[in-house]
Amino acid sequence: MISIICPVYNEQHSIRQFIICIKDLMLLNKVDYELLFIDDGSEDKTLDIIEAEKAHTPNIRAVSFSRNFGKEAALTAGLKFAKGEAVIPIDVDMQDPPELIIDLINEWKRGAQIVLAKRVDRSSDTLLKRCTAKAFYYMHNKLSAHKIPENVGDFRLMGRVVVDHINSLPETQRFMKGLFSWVGFKSSTIHYTRPCRENGESKFTFWKLWNLALEGITSFSTLPLKIWTYIGVCIALLSFCYGVFIITLALLSGIDVPGYSSLIVIILFLGGVQLIGIGILGEYIGRIYMEAKKRPLFIIEREL
Ligand code: UDP
Ligand code: MG
């Protein structure tokens, strides 16, 4: 059996069409499946629609969060509750083309434990999103020892072994794309063009994406913490050289009236550098603090 897991947050305009599409597709290809929705605290009719559809489709299951916990938490719940031999996370907005599920399954049957669906064309995204995504993948893969494949979203297939390993990871700060690749295993890739969202609008604002990017980098790299040692050493060396230069100048040509501008520039520059350093420490300490609380990742209010 295949588990199709879908995090949903206020998707009342997309969900019915999605369910019909999956049902037809699975029937046509004779695939045994479960369709597991994780309602991430929707405030609209999403859960009611799921409930109504479940009444005549036994393959549908759903868990509903007590509030919006975010897509990463919803995916975590999906992987925990999925019972299938293979699990496929997919968005309900038709941006992950459901037909590809069959290709993913075929590739899995050929032996790959992980099948990635890679976007070859991101022209449905804005220029800003494409540029920032490129910058993120570049930064992340430079800083982290565990590379994440570029332009691969959460849409992929994972075999039971992989899912069990991901489920066993205890951390509460969950950057799923990172965890997916951290567990390893052989993967194969299929390519697709990502269409535009059919109904509703993206739930990810620029600020949410920025925080997700920070989460990704801080979860998988400590280089931003360590780099301050080297920056400090460089600045100290430069200061020493400058000191020698000033002293020599004073010895050779007498005491000079110290320059106000050079002084203020150095003070402001070093102040800025120190604040950046403290800010980066803060990012990590904040995460250690959240991790230490050991709060559950989500709270389930209802199970259908
Ligand atoms: N989603 C969610 N919780 C959130 C935000 C989004 O479960 O807090 C779901 C959403 O319903 C959709 C999927 O995650 O099924 C992807 O969201 P969206 O299409 O808005 O993201 P984009 O495609 O723009 O990256
Ligand atoms: Mg989308």
PDB file of C-alpha atoms in Angstrom, residues 2-303:
ATOM      1  CA  ILE A   2       1.090   3.536  -0.786  1.00  0.00           C
ATOM      2  CA  SER A   3       0.480   6.407   1.659  1.00  0.00           C
ATOM      3  CA  ILE A   4      -0.144   9.772   0.076  1.00  0.00           C
ATOM      4  CA  ILE A   5       0.276  12.415   2.764  1.00  0.00           C
ATOM      5  CA  CYS A   6      -1.038  15.943   2.287  1.00  0.00           C
ATOM      6  CA  PRO A   7      -0.524  18.823   4.697  1.00  0.00           C
ATOM      7  CA  VAL A   8      -3.459  21.196   4.248  1.00  0.00           C
ATOM      8  CA  TYR A   9      -3.981  24.674   5.604  1.00  0.00           C
ATOM      9  CA  ASN A  10      -7.054  26.587   4.436  1.00  0.00           C
ATOM     10  CA  GLU A  11      -7.348  24.703   1.155  1.00  0.00           C
ATOM     11  CA  GLN A  12     -11.137  24.605   0.754  1.00  0.00           C
ATOM     12  CA  HIS A  13     -10.874  25.710  -2.876  1.00  0.00           C
ATOM     13  CA  SER A  14      -8.358  23.056  -3.916  1.00  0.00           C
ATOM     14  CA  ILE A  15      -9.102  19.975  -1.893  1.00  0.00           C
ATOM     15  CA  ARG A  16     -12.158  18.496  -3.615  1.00  0.00           C
ATOM     16  CA  GLN A  17     -10.580  18.636  -7.069  1.00  0.00           C
ATOM     17  CA  PHE A  18      -7.438  17.058  -5.616  1.00  0.00           C
ATOM     18  CA  ILE A  19      -9.310  14.160  -4.016  1.00  0.00           C
ATOM     19  CA  ILE A  20     -11.225  13.408  -7.225  1.00  0.00           C
ATOM     20  CA  CYS A  21      -7.997  13.501  -9.202  1.00  0.00           C
ATOM     21  CA  ILE A  22      -6.199  11.097  -6.848  1.00  0.00           C
ATOM     22  CA  LYS A  23      -9.165   8.695  -6.715  1.00  0.00           C
ATOM     23  CA  ASP A  24      -9.387   8.497 -10.505  1.00  0.00           C
ATOM     24  CA  LEU A  25      -5.658   8.115 -10.892  1.00  0.00           C
ATOM     25  CA  MET A  26      -5.368   5.312  -8.342  1.00  0.00           C
ATOM     26  CA  LEU A  27      -8.385   3.477  -9.696  1.00  0.00           C
ATOM     27  CA  LEU A  28      -7.077   3.691 -13.234  1.00  0.00           C
ATOM     28  CA  ASN A  29      -3.656   2.360 -12.244  1.00  0.00           C
ATOM     29  CA  LYS A  30      -5.018  -0.141  -9.704  1.00  0.00           C
ATOM     30  CA  VAL A  31      -2.860   1.139  -6.864  1.00  0.00           C
ATOM     31  CA  ASP A  32      -3.718   0.245  -3.278  1.00  0.00           C
ATOM     32  CA  TYR A  33      -3.452   3.519  -1.373  1.00  0.00           C
ATOM     33  CA  GLU A  34      -4.407   5.601   1.625  1.00  0.00           C
ATOM     34  CA  LEU A  35      -4.892   9.350   1.354  1.00  0.00           C
ATOM     35  CA  LEU A  36      -3.850  10.885   4.649  1.00  0.00           C
ATOM     36  CA  PHE A  37      -4.641  14.550   5.231  1.00  0.00           C
ATOM     37  CA  ILE A  38      -2.978  16.519   7.981  1.00  0.00           C
ATOM     38  CA  ASP A  39      -5.180  19.495   8.641  1.00  0.00           C
ATOM     39  CA  ASP A  40      -2.778  22.120   9.930  1.00  0.00           C
ATOM     40  CA  GLY A  41      -5.364  24.078  11.908  1.00  0.00           C
ATOM     41  CA  SER A  42      -7.429  25.284   8.947  1.00  0.00           C
ATOM     42  CA  GLU A  43      -9.958  27.980   9.781  1.00  0.00           C
ATOM     43  CA  ASP A  44     -12.084  27.440   6.671  1.00  0.00           C
ATOM     44  CA  LYS A  45     -14.154  24.467   5.480  1.00  0.00           C
ATOM     45  CA  THR A  46     -11.173  22.230   4.637  1.00  0.00           C
ATOM     46  CA  LEU A  47     -11.856  19.680   7.383  1.00  0.00           C
ATOM     47  CA  ASP A  48     -15.607  19.581   6.662  1.00  0.00           C
ATOM     48  CA  ILE A  49     -14.905  18.813   3.017  1.00  0.00           C
ATOM     49  CA  ILE A  50     -12.479  16.038   3.979  1.00  0.00           C
ATOM     50  CA  GLU A  51     -15.084  14.578   6.326  1.00  0.00           C
ATOM     51  CA  ALA A  52     -17.772  14.669   3.646  1.00  0.00           C
ATOM     52  CA  GLU A  53     -15.470  12.999   1.115  1.00  0.00           C
ATOM     53  CA  LYS A  54     -14.389  10.371   3.636  1.00  0.00           C
ATOM     54  CA  ALA A  55     -18.010   9.276   3.983  1.00  0.00           C
ATOM     55  CA  HIS A  56     -17.868   7.667   0.526  1.00  0.00           C
ATOM     56  CA  THR A  57     -14.113   7.081   0.174  1.00  0.00           C
ATOM     57  CA  PRO A  58     -12.755   4.677   2.808  1.00  0.00           C
ATOM     58  CA  ASN A  59      -9.170   5.269   1.622  1.00  0.00           C
ATOM     59  CA  ILE A  60      -9.230   8.753   3.146  1.00  0.00           C
ATOM     60  CA  ARG A  61      -7.853   9.330   6.633  1.00  0.00           C
ATOM     61  CA  ALA A  62      -7.247  12.611   8.379  1.00  0.00           C
ATOM     62  CA  VAL A  63      -5.690  14.035  11.504  1.00  0.00           C
ATOM     63  CA  SER A  64      -6.452  17.564  12.528  1.00  0.00           C
ATOM     64  CA  PHE A  65      -4.130  19.828  14.531  1.00  0.00           C
ATOM     65  CA  SER A  66      -5.467  22.033  17.310  1.00  0.00           C
ATOM     66  CA  ARG A  67      -3.915  25.077  15.594  1.00  0.00           C
ATOM     67  CA  ASN A  68      -1.550  25.962  12.764  1.00  0.00           C
ATOM     68  CA  PHE A  69       1.779  24.306  13.573  1.00  0.00           C
ATOM     69  CA  GLY A  70       3.379  24.785  10.145  1.00  0.00           C
ATOM     70  CA  LYS A  71       4.064  22.530   7.199  1.00  0.00           C
ATOM     71  CA  GLU A  72       7.172  20.904   8.710  1.00  0.00           C
ATOM     72  CA  ALA A  73       5.141  19.740  11.733  1.00  0.00           C
ATOM     73  CA  ALA A  74       2.345  18.565   9.441  1.00  0.00           C
ATOM     74  CA  LEU A  75       4.798  16.515   7.382  1.00  0.00           C
ATOM     75  CA  THR A  76       6.264  15.029  10.563  1.00  0.00           C
ATOM     76  CA  ALA A  77       2.769  13.966  11.650  1.00  0.00           C
ATOM     77  CA  GLY A  78       2.056  12.580   8.184  1.00  0.00           C
ATOM     78  CA  LEU A  79       5.141  10.377   8.265  1.00  0.00           C
ATOM     79  CA  LYS A  80       4.255   9.152  11.784  1.00  0.00           C
ATOM     80  CA  PHE A  81       0.678   8.220  10.912  1.00  0.00           C
ATOM     81  CA  ALA A  82       1.303   6.791   7.437  1.00  0.00           C
ATOM     82  CA  LYS A  83       0.963   3.012   7.270  1.00  0.00           C
ATOM     83  CA  GLY A  84       2.027   2.388   3.678  1.00  0.00           C
ATOM     84  CA  GLU A  85       5.084   0.573   2.340  1.00  0.00           C
ATOM     85  CA  ALA A  86       5.993   3.809   0.578  1.00  0.00           C
ATOM     86  CA  VAL A  87       5.072   7.353   1.528  1.00  0.00           C
ATOM     87  CA  ILE A  88       4.574  10.293  -0.832  1.00  0.00           C
ATOM     88  CA  PRO A  89       4.126  13.817   0.570  1.00  0.00           C
ATOM     89  CA  ILE A  90       2.252  15.997  -1.917  1.00  0.00           C
ATOM     90  CA  ASP A  91       0.639  19.474  -1.939  1.00  0.00           C
ATOM     91  CA  VAL A  92      -3.082  19.683  -2.668  1.00  0.00           C
ATOM     92  CA  ASP A  93      -2.810  22.771  -4.870  1.00  0.00           C
ATOM     93  CA  MET A  94      -1.940  20.621  -7.939  1.00  0.00           C
ATOM     94  CA  GLN A  95       1.542  22.152  -8.084  1.00  0.00           C
ATOM     95  CA  ASP A  96       2.916  18.660  -7.566  1.00  0.00           C
ATOM     96  CA  PRO A  97       1.285  16.927 -10.560  1.00  0.00           C
ATOM     97  CA  PRO A  98      -0.559  13.834  -9.205  1.00  0.00           C
ATOM     98  CA  GLU A  99       0.160  11.841 -12.426  1.00  0.00           C
ATOM     99  CA  LEU A 100       3.798  11.787 -11.326  1.00  0.00           C
ATOM    100  CA  ILE A 101       2.855   9.560  -8.392  1.00  0.00           C
ATOM    101  CA  ILE A 102       2.678   6.642 -10.818  1.00  0.00           C
ATOM    102  CA  ASP A 103       6.172   7.438 -12.155  1.00  0.00           C
ATOM    103  CA  LEU A 104       7.464   7.664  -8.581  1.00  0.00           C
ATOM    104  CA  ILE A 105       5.954   4.278  -7.750  1.00  0.00           C
ATOM    105  CA  ASN A 106       7.377   2.659 -10.902  1.00  0.00           C
ATOM    106  CA  GLU A 107      10.834   3.982 -10.090  1.00  0.00           C
ATOM    107  CA  TRP A 108      10.499   2.684  -6.518  1.00  0.00           C
ATOM    108  CA  LYS A 109       9.505  -0.754  -7.800  1.00  0.00           C
ATOM    109  CA  ARG A 110      12.735  -0.772  -9.796  1.00  0.00           C
ATOM    110  CA  GLY A 111      14.585  -0.684  -6.472  1.00  0.00           C
ATOM    111  CA  ALA A 112      15.187   2.920  -5.370  1.00  0.00           C
ATOM    112  CA  GLN A 113      14.339   3.542  -1.701  1.00  0.00           C
ATOM    113  CA  ILE A 114      13.945   7.264  -2.413  1.00  0.00           C
ATOM    114  CA  VAL A 115      12.598   8.778  -5.623  1.00  0.00           C
ATOM    115  CA  LEU A 116      12.980  12.536  -5.907  1.00  0.00           C
ATOM    116  CA  ALA A 117      10.829  14.737  -8.120  1.00  0.00           C
ATOM    117  CA  LYS A 118      13.017  17.565  -9.359  1.00  0.00           C
ATOM    118  CA  ARG A 119      11.629  20.764 -10.883  1.00  0.00           C
ATOM    119  CA  VAL A 120      13.422  21.425 -14.137  1.00  0.00           C
ATOM    120  CA  ASP A 121      11.563  24.636 -14.748  1.00  0.00           C
ATOM    121  CA  ARG A 122      10.660  27.152 -12.059  1.00  0.00           C
ATOM    122  CA  SER A 123       9.132  29.714 -14.407  1.00  0.00           C
ATOM    123  CA  SER A 124       5.871  29.497 -12.429  1.00  0.00           C
ATOM    124  CA  ASP A 125       7.725  31.183  -9.535  1.00  0.00           C
ATOM    125  CA  THR A 126       8.497  34.890  -9.419  1.00  0.00           C
ATOM    126  CA  LEU A 127      11.987  36.078 -10.323  1.00  0.00           C
ATOM    127  CA  LEU A 128      12.596  37.033  -6.688  1.00  0.00           C
ATOM    128  CA  LYS A 129      11.640  33.547  -5.461  1.00  0.00           C
ATOM    129  CA  ARG A 130      13.828  31.883  -8.071  1.00  0.00           C
ATOM    130  CA  CYS A 131      16.837  34.028  -7.140  1.00  0.00           C
ATOM    131  CA  THR A 132      16.397  33.606  -3.386  1.00  0.00           C
ATOM    132  CA  ALA A 133      15.868  29.852  -3.791  1.00  0.00           C
ATOM    133  CA  LYS A 134      19.072  29.591  -5.818  1.00  0.00           C
ATOM    134  CA  ALA A 135      20.959  31.634  -3.200  1.00  0.00           C
ATOM    135  CA  PHE A 136      19.585  29.426  -0.432  1.00  0.00           C
ATOM    136  CA  TYR A 137      20.575  26.131  -2.051  1.00  0.00           C
ATOM    137  CA  TYR A 138      24.022  27.554  -2.803  1.00  0.00           C
ATOM    138  CA  MET A 139      24.584  28.816   0.760  1.00  0.00           C
ATOM    139  CA  HIS A 140      23.160  25.722   2.396  1.00  0.00           C
ATOM    140  CA  ASN A 141      25.185  23.308   0.327  1.00  0.00           C
ATOM    141  CA  LYS A 142      28.388  25.318   0.827  1.00  0.00           C
ATOM    142  CA  LEU A 143      27.937  25.532   4.604  1.00  0.00           C
ATOM    143  CA  SER A 144      26.533  22.110   5.373  1.00  0.00           C
ATOM    144  CA  ALA A 145      28.226  18.740   5.137  1.00  0.00           C
ATOM    145  CA  HIS A 146      24.906  17.210   4.024  1.00  0.00           C
ATOM    146  CA  LYS A 147      23.869  18.547   0.663  1.00  0.00           C
ATOM    147  CA  ILE A 148      20.233  18.933  -0.213  1.00  0.00           C
ATOM    148  CA  PRO A 149      19.333  18.377  -3.855  1.00  0.00           C
ATOM    149  CA  GLU A 150      18.561  21.643  -5.630  1.00  0.00           C
ATOM    150  CA  ASN A 151      14.965  22.373  -6.715  1.00  0.00           C
ATOM    151  CA  VAL A 152      13.558  19.280  -5.047  1.00  0.00           C
ATOM    152  CA  GLY A 153      10.642  20.068  -2.764  1.00  0.00           C
ATOM    153  CA  ASP A 154       8.869  17.800  -0.318  1.00  0.00           C
ATOM    154  CA  PHE A 155       7.234  15.948  -3.219  1.00  0.00           C
ATOM    155  CA  ARG A 156       9.075  12.609  -3.416  1.00  0.00           C
ATOM    156  CA  LEU A 157       8.640   8.950  -2.584  1.00  0.00           C
ATOM    157  CA  MET A 158      10.236   7.353   0.461  1.00  0.00           C
ATOM    158  CA  GLY A 159      10.303   3.643   1.211  1.00  0.00           C
ATOM    159  CA  ARG A 160       9.266   2.305   4.622  1.00  0.00           C
ATOM    160  CA  VAL A 161      12.875   1.933   5.871  1.00  0.00           C
ATOM    161  CA  VAL A 162      13.598   5.595   5.128  1.00  0.00           C
ATOM    162  CA  VAL A 163      10.369   6.741   6.782  1.00  0.00           C
ATOM    163  CA  ASP A 164      11.102   4.701   9.908  1.00  0.00           C
ATOM    164  CA  HIS A 165      14.544   6.287  10.188  1.00  0.00           C
ATOM    165  CA  ILE A 166      13.135   9.796   9.787  1.00  0.00           C
ATOM    166  CA  ASN A 167      10.500   9.029  12.415  1.00  0.00           C
ATOM    167  CA  SER A 168      13.207   7.969  14.838  1.00  0.00           C
ATOM    168  CA  LEU A 169      14.936  11.376  14.733  1.00  0.00           C
ATOM    169  CA  PRO A 170      14.156  13.046  18.053  1.00  0.00           C
ATOM    170  CA  GLU A 171      14.714  16.723  17.254  1.00  0.00           C
ATOM    171  CA  THR A 172      11.903  19.226  17.447  1.00  0.00           C
ATOM    172  CA  GLN A 173      13.437  21.786  15.083  1.00  0.00           C
ATOM    173  CA  ARG A 174      12.539  19.997  11.906  1.00  0.00           C
ATOM    174  CA  PHE A 175      13.751  21.157   8.529  1.00  0.00           C
ATOM    175  CA  MET A 176      12.252  18.257   6.632  1.00  0.00           C
ATOM    176  CA  LYS A 177      14.145  18.667   3.371  1.00  0.00           C
ATOM    177  CA  GLY A 178      17.358  18.454   5.393  1.00  0.00           C
ATOM    178  CA  LEU A 179      16.223  15.445   7.418  1.00  0.00           C
ATOM    179  CA  PHE A 180      15.081  13.664   4.257  1.00  0.00           C
ATOM    180  CA  SER A 181      18.567  13.901   2.802  1.00  0.00           C
ATOM    181  CA  TRP A 182      20.380  13.395   6.117  1.00  0.00           C
ATOM    182  CA  VAL A 183      19.130   9.804   6.445  1.00  0.00           C
ATOM    183  CA  GLY A 184      20.858   8.908   3.185  1.00  0.00           C
ATOM    184  CA  PHE A 185      19.928   5.804   1.088  1.00  0.00           C
ATOM    185  CA  LYS A 186      20.134   5.487  -2.677  1.00  0.00           C
ATOM    186  CA  SER A 187      17.873   7.841  -4.544  1.00  0.00           C
ATOM    187  CA  SER A 188      16.793   8.181  -8.107  1.00  0.00           C
ATOM    188  CA  THR A 189      15.299  11.306  -9.676  1.00  0.00           C
ATOM    189  CA  ILE A 190      12.500  12.076 -12.082  1.00  0.00           C
ATOM    190  CA  HIS A 191      12.037  15.523 -13.628  1.00  0.00           C
ATOM    191  CA  TYR A 192       8.965  17.684 -14.015  1.00  0.00           C
ATOM    192  CA  THR A 193       7.828  21.206 -14.730  1.00  0.00           C
ATOM    193  CA  ARG A 194       6.065  22.833 -11.817  1.00  0.00           C
ATOM    194  CA  PRO A 195       2.774  24.440 -12.802  1.00  0.00           C
ATOM    195  CA  CYS A 196       1.196  27.472 -11.125  1.00  0.00           C
ATOM    196  CA  ARG A 197      -1.137  27.119  -8.156  1.00  0.00           C
ATOM    197  CA  GLU A 198      -4.656  26.444  -9.432  1.00  0.00           C
ATOM    198  CA  ASN A 199      -6.725  27.893  -6.579  1.00  0.00           C
ATOM    199  CA  GLY A 200      -6.034  30.078  -3.560  1.00  0.00           C
ATOM    200  CA  GLU A 201      -2.626  31.562  -2.923  1.00  0.00           C
ATOM    201  CA  SER A 202       0.711  30.458  -1.489  1.00  0.00           C
ATOM    202  CA  LYS A 203       0.754  30.149   2.287  1.00  0.00           C
ATOM    203  CA  PHE A 204       4.429  30.989   2.387  1.00  0.00           C
ATOM    204  CA  THR A 205       5.201  34.666   2.802  1.00  0.00           C
ATOM    205  CA  PHE A 206       8.681  35.977   2.252  1.00  0.00           C
ATOM    206  CA  TRP A 207       9.223  36.159   6.034  1.00  0.00           C
ATOM    207  CA  LYS A 208       8.158  32.502   6.500  1.00  0.00           C
ATOM    208  CA  LEU A 209      10.544  31.422   3.751  1.00  0.00           C
ATOM    209  CA  TRP A 210      13.370  33.461   5.297  1.00  0.00           C
ATOM    210  CA  ASN A 211      12.835  31.702   8.637  1.00  0.00           C
ATOM    211  CA  LEU A 212      12.683  28.323   6.920  1.00  0.00           C
ATOM    212  CA  ALA A 213      16.011  29.103   5.247  1.00  0.00           C
ATOM    213  CA  LEU A 214      17.565  30.052   8.622  1.00  0.00           C
ATOM    214  CA  GLU A 215      16.171  26.849  10.103  1.00  0.00           C
ATOM    215  CA  GLY A 216      17.728  24.867   7.271  1.00  0.00           C
ATOM    216  CA  ILE A 217      21.166  26.375   7.659  1.00  0.00           C
ATOM    217  CA  THR A 218      21.298  26.351  11.469  1.00  0.00           C
ATOM    218  CA  SER A 219      19.963  22.780  11.625  1.00  0.00           C
ATOM    219  CA  PHE A 220      22.688  21.366   9.445  1.00  0.00           C
ATOM    220  CA  SER A 221      25.745  23.562   9.853  1.00  0.00           C
ATOM    221  CA  THR A 222      27.735  25.011  12.728  1.00  0.00           C
ATOM    222  CA  LEU A 223      30.048  26.912  10.409  1.00  0.00           C
ATOM    223  CA  PRO A 224      28.277  30.250  11.095  1.00  0.00           C
ATOM    224  CA  LEU A 225      29.252  29.754  14.766  1.00  0.00           C
ATOM    225  CA  LYS A 226      32.829  28.733  14.131  1.00  0.00           C
ATOM    226  CA  ILE A 227      33.634  31.360  11.542  1.00  0.00           C
ATOM    227  CA  TRP A 228      33.818  34.065  14.249  1.00  0.00           C
ATOM    228  CA  THR A 229      37.082  32.654  15.551  1.00  0.00           C
ATOM    229  CA  TYR A 230      38.655  33.261  12.150  1.00  0.00           C
ATOM    230  CA  ILE A 231      37.073  36.678  11.654  1.00  0.00           C
ATOM    231  CA  GLY A 232      38.337  37.602  15.149  1.00  0.00           C
ATOM    232  CA  VAL A 233      41.852  36.402  14.372  1.00  0.00           C
ATOM    233  CA  CYS A 234      41.919  38.375  11.099  1.00  0.00           C
ATOM    234  CA  ILE A 235      40.705  41.565  12.770  1.00  0.00           C
ATOM    235  CA  ALA A 236      43.176  41.145  15.630  1.00  0.00           C
ATOM    236  CA  LEU A 237      46.045  40.668  13.166  1.00  0.00           C
ATOM    237  CA  LEU A 238      45.008  43.720  11.161  1.00  0.00           C
ATOM    238  CA  SER A 239      44.704  45.771  14.379  1.00  0.00           C
ATOM    239  CA  PHE A 240      48.159  44.655  15.473  1.00  0.00           C
ATOM    240  CA  CYS A 241      49.671  45.736  12.157  1.00  0.00           C
ATOM    241  CA  TYR A 242      47.858  49.043  12.349  1.00  0.00           C
ATOM    242  CA  GLY A 243      49.112  49.499  15.938  1.00  0.00           C
ATOM    243  CA  VAL A 244      52.712  48.887  14.878  1.00  0.00           C
ATOM    244  CA  PHE A 245      52.225  51.367  12.051  1.00  0.00           C
ATOM    245  CA  ILE A 246      50.863  54.113  14.355  1.00  0.00           C
ATOM    246  CA  ILE A 247      53.590  53.594  16.974  1.00  0.00           C
ATOM    247  CA  THR A 248      56.301  53.708  14.334  1.00  0.00           C
ATOM    248  CA  LEU A 249      54.792  56.863  12.897  1.00  0.00           C
ATOM    249  CA  ALA A 250      54.639  58.460  16.365  1.00  0.00           C
ATOM    250  CA  LEU A 251      58.279  57.533  17.056  1.00  0.00           C
ATOM    251  CA  LEU A 252      59.497  58.870  13.724  1.00  0.00           C
ATOM    252  CA  SER A 253      57.472  62.031  13.376  1.00  0.00           C
ATOM    253  CA  GLY A 254      56.382  62.822  16.931  1.00  0.00           C
ATOM    254  CA  ILE A 255      52.932  62.604  18.532  1.00  0.00           C
ATOM    255  CA  ASP A 256      50.239  63.282  16.014  1.00  0.00           C
ATOM    256  CA  VAL A 257      46.711  64.461  16.937  1.00  0.00           C
ATOM    257  CA  PRO A 258      44.705  61.240  16.555  1.00  0.00           C
ATOM    258  CA  GLY A 259      42.202  61.283  13.733  1.00  0.00           C
ATOM    259  CA  TYR A 260      38.548  61.366  14.762  1.00  0.00           C
ATOM    260  CA  SER A 261      37.302  59.800  11.541  1.00  0.00           C
ATOM    261  CA  SER A 262      39.520  56.709  11.557  1.00  0.00           C
ATOM    262  CA  LEU A 263      38.658  56.130  15.215  1.00  0.00           C
ATOM    263  CA  ILE A 264      34.910  56.363  14.764  1.00  0.00           C
ATOM    264  CA  VAL A 265      34.997  54.158  11.646  1.00  0.00           C
ATOM    265  CA  ILE A 266      36.894  51.443  13.502  1.00  0.00           C
ATOM    266  CA  ILE A 267      34.574  51.602  16.519  1.00  0.00           C
ATOM    267  CA  LEU A 268      31.429  51.438  14.410  1.00  0.00           C
ATOM    268  CA  PHE A 269      32.780  48.686  12.185  1.00  0.00           C
ATOM    269  CA  LEU A 270      33.846  46.491  15.101  1.00  0.00           C
ATOM    270  CA  GLY A 271      30.552  47.200  16.903  1.00  0.00           C
ATOM    271  CA  GLY A 272      28.700  45.973  13.814  1.00  0.00           C
ATOM    272  CA  VAL A 273      30.862  42.870  13.496  1.00  0.00           C
ATOM    273  CA  GLN A 274      30.315  42.021  17.162  1.00  0.00           C
ATOM    274  CA  LEU A 275      26.563  42.453  16.879  1.00  0.00           C
ATOM    275  CA  ILE A 276      26.447  40.115  13.886  1.00  0.00           C
ATOM    276  CA  GLY A 277      28.412  37.572  15.911  1.00  0.00           C
ATOM    277  CA  ILE A 278      26.046  37.903  18.872  1.00  0.00           C
ATOM    278  CA  GLY A 279      23.052  37.665  16.537  1.00  0.00           C
ATOM    279  CA  ILE A 280      24.298  34.390  15.092  1.00  0.00           C
ATOM    280  CA  LEU A 281      24.970  33.031  18.588  1.00  0.00           C
ATOM    281  CA  GLY A 282      21.398  34.072  19.408  1.00  0.00           C
ATOM    282  CA  GLU A 283      20.009  32.084  16.478  1.00  0.00           C
ATOM    283  CA  TYR A 284      21.646  28.921  17.761  1.00  0.00           C
ATOM    284  CA  ILE A 285      20.997  29.509  21.463  1.00  0.00           C
ATOM    285  CA  GLY A 286      17.330  30.224  20.681  1.00  0.00           C
ATOM    286  CA  ARG A 287      17.129  26.888  18.957  1.00  0.00           C
ATOM    287  CA  ILE A 288      18.891  25.057  21.796  1.00  0.00           C
ATOM    288  CA  TYR A 289      16.365  26.686  24.153  1.00  0.00           C
ATOM    289  CA  MET A 290      13.390  25.527  22.070  1.00  0.00           C
ATOM    290  CA  GLU A 291      14.899  22.055  21.728  1.00  0.00           C
ATOM    291  CA  ALA A 292      15.500  21.841  25.504  1.00  0.00           C
ATOM    292  CA  LYS A 293      11.816  22.456  26.267  1.00  0.00           C
ATOM    293  CA  LYS A 294      10.944  19.165  24.567  1.00  0.00           C
ATOM    294  CA  ARG A 295       7.454  20.338  23.694  1.00  0.00           C
ATOM    295  CA  PRO A 296       5.520  18.085  21.348  1.00  0.00           C
ATOM    296  CA  LEU A 297       5.727  19.120  17.709  1.00  0.00           C
ATOM    297  CA  PHE A 298       1.974  19.251  17.267  1.00  0.00           C
ATOM    298  CA  ILE A 299      -1.274  18.571  19.105  1.00  0.00           C
ATOM    299  CA  ILE A 300      -3.915  16.418  17.473  1.00  0.00           C
ATOM    300  CA  GLU A 301      -7.458  17.564  18.110  1.00  0.00           C
ATOM    301  CA  ARG A 302      -9.341  15.077  15.937  1.00  0.00           C
ATOM    302  CA  GLU A 303      -8.642  11.939  13.982  1.00  0.00           C
TER     303      GLU A 303
END
